[in-house]
XYZ file of C-alpha atoms in Angstrom:
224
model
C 0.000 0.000 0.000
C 2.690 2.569 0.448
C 4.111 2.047 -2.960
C 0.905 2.208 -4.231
C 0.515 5.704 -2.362
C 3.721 6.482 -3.548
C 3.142 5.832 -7.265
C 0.121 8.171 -7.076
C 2.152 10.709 -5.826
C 5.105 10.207 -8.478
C 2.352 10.434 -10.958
C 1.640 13.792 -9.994
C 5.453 14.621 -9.044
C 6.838 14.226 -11.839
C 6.336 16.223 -14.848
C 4.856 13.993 -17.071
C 2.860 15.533 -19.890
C -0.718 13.440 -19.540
C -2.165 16.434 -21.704
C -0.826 14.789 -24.395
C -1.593 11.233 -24.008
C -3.482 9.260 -26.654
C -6.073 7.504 -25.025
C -6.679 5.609 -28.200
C -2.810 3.869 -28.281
C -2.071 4.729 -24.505
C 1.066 6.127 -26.182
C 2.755 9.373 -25.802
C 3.911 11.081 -28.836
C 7.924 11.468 -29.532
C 8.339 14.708 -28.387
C 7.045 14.174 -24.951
C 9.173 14.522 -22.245
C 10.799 10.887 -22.230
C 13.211 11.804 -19.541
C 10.854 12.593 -17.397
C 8.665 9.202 -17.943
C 12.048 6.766 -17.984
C 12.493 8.066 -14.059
C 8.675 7.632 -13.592
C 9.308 4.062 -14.807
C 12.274 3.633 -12.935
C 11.109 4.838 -9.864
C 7.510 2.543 -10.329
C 9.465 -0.462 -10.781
C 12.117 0.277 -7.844
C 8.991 0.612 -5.592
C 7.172 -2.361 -6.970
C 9.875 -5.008 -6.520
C 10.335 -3.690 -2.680
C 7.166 -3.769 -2.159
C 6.426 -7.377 -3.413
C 9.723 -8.205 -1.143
C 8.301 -6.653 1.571
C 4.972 -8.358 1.262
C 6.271 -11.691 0.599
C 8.982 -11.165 3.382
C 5.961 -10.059 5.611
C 3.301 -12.638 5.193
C 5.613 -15.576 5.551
C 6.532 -14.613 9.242
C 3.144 -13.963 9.737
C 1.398 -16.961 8.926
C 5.186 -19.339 9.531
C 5.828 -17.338 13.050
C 2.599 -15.280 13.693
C 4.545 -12.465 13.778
C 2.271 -9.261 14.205
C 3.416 -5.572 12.857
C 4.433 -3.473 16.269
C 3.314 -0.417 14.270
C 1.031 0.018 11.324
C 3.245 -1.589 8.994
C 5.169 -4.418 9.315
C 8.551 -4.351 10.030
C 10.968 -3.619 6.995
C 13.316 -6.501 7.419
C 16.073 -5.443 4.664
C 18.241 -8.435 5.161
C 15.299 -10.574 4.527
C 14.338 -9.155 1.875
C 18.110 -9.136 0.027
C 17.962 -12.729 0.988
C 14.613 -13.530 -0.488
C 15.757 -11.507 -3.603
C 19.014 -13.475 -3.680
C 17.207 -16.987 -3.368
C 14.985 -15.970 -6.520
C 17.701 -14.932 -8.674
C 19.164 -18.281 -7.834
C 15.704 -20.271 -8.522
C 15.548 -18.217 -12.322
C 19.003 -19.064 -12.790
C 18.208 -22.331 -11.974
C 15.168 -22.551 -14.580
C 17.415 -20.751 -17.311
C 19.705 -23.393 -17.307
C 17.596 -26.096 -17.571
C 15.675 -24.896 -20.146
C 18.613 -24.366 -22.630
C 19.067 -28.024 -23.499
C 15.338 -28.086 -24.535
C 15.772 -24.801 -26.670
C 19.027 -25.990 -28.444
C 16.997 -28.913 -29.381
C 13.579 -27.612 -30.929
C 16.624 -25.132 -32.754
C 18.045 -27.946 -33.916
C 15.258 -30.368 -34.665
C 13.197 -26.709 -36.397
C 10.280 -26.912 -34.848
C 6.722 -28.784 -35.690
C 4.379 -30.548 -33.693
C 6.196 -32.944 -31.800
C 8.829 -30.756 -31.033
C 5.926 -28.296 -29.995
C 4.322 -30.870 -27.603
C 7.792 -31.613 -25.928
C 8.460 -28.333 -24.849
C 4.978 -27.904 -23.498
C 5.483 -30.685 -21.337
C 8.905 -30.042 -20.655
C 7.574 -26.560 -19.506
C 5.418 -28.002 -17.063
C 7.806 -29.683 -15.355
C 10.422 -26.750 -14.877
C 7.162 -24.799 -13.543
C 6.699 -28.000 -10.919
C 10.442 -28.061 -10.373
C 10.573 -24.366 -9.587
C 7.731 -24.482 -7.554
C 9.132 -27.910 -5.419
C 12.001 -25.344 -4.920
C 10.659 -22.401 -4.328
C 9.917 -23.199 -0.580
C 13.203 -21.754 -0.083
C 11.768 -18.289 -0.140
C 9.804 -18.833 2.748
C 13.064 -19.924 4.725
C 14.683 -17.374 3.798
C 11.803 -15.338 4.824
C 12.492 -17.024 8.042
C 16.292 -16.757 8.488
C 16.350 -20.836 8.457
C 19.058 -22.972 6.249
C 16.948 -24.874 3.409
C 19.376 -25.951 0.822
C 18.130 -26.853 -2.589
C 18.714 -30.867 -2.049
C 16.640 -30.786 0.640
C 13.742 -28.626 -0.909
C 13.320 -30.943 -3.775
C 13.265 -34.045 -1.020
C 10.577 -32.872 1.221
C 8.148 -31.815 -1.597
C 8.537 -35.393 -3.034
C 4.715 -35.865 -3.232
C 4.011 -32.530 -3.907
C 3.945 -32.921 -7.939
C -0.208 -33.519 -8.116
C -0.673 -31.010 -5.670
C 1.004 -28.340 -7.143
C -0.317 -28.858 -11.214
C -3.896 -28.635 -9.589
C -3.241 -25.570 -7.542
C -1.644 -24.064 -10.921
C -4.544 -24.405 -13.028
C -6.956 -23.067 -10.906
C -4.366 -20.048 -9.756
C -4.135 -19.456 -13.742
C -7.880 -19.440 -14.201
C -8.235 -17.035 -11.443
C -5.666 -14.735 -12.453
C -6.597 -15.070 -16.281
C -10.622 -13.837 -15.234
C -9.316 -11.380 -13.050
C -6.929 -10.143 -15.993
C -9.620 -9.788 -18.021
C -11.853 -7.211 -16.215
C -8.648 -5.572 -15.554
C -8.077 -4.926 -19.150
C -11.451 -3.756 -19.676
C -10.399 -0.874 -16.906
C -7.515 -0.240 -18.818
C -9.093 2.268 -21.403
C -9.131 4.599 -18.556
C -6.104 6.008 -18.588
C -5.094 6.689 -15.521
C -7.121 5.023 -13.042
C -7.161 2.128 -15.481
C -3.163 1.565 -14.721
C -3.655 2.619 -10.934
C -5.824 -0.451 -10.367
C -3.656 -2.853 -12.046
C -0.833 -1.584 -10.403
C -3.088 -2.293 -7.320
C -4.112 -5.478 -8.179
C -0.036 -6.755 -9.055
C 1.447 -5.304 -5.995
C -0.928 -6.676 -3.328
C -3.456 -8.985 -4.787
C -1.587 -11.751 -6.802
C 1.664 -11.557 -4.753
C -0.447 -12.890 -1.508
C -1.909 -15.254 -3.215
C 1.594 -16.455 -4.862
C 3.034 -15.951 -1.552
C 0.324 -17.760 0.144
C 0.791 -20.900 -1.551
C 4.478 -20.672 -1.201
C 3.577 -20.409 2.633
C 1.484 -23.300 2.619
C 3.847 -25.813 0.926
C 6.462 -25.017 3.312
C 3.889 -25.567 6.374
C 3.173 -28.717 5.262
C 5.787 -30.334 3.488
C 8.974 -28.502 5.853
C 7.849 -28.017 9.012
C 5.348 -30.984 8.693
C 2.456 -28.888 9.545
C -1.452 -30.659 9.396
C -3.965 -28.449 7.088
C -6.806 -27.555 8.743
């Protein structure tokens, strides 16, 4: 919420010439001040990935620890946060890598069906693997050691699980998208709520299921 405040104030901070906005193309025209929208950019997206940190950060001691804000806001944990960050580079690195084998060979192979088919499903099981992983993040959230061997061990069984929480998590997002893009011909509240709806609404639930699966399949926790 406070880089969404913030946002809304850069919006009218910075001298941005909306005047001259075509609604039709959302586009500004050349001669607009580009400057002045790269740092409006820049700033948006510096605020946006420490907010999402923060969240993320945030939630998982909450529900993990039941760690309650002293203040209004909970507390701004920076080392978590670099840590988290750190762990996620490592988890796309991760996925980069193993995905290069599978590009080299549709490259080589040129494409088609088949070769179509194989990537899907190949794709689907990076998504599983990074998700298997990704229960690092809430450790790290945490401060406790999880290395990667022993992510992948513990969430063993959690292959089923996770395709069926996928699906319906890309349903949900994919209707949600939708009547977000309608709002979008409003120019600026249109890109307000989105922003909105990124930075708070899909990172919970993202973070949420994150939570869960280290609940259950780390600490050995019982859904209830």
């Amino acid at each position: 919420m406070i880089a969404t405040a913030l946002t809304i104030a850069l919006f009218f901070l910075i001298d941005i010439p909306w005047d001259q906005l075509d609604a039709s193309t959302g586009a500004f025209p050349s001669t607009a001040a580009n400057g002045s929208f790269a740092i409006l950019v820049v700033c948006v997206a510096i605020f946006f990935v420490l907010t999402m940190f923060w969240i993320a950060v945030s939630w998982h001691r909450f529900i993990l620890l039941t760690e309650y804000p002293s203040g209004i806001f909970p507390a701004f944990r920076f080392d978590r946060i670099l840590a988290y960050l750190g762990r996620i580079l490592l988890l796309g690195l991760l996925m980069g890598v193993a995905f290069l084998p599978m590009s080299v060979l549709l490259l080589a192979t040129g494409g088609g069906a088949f070769s179509a088919a194989v990537m899907v499903v190949y794709a689907i099981f990076l998504i599983v693997a990074f998700y298997r992983l990704s229960v690092i993040l809430p450790a790290a959230a945490l401060g406790e050691p999880l290395s990667l061997s022993n992510a992948w061990g513990s969430t063993s069984s959690a292959g089923g699980a996770i395709i069926v929480l996928l699906v319906v998590n890309a349903l949900f997002q994919f209707l949600v998208q939708m009547v977000f893009s309608l709002l979008a011909i409003i120019p600026i509240l249109g890109i307000l709520l989105t922003l909105l709806f990124s930075m708070l609404v899909l990172p919970l639930i993202n973070v949420s299921i994150l939570t869960t699966m280290y609940g259950v399949f780390i600490e050995k926790r019982e859904l209830d």
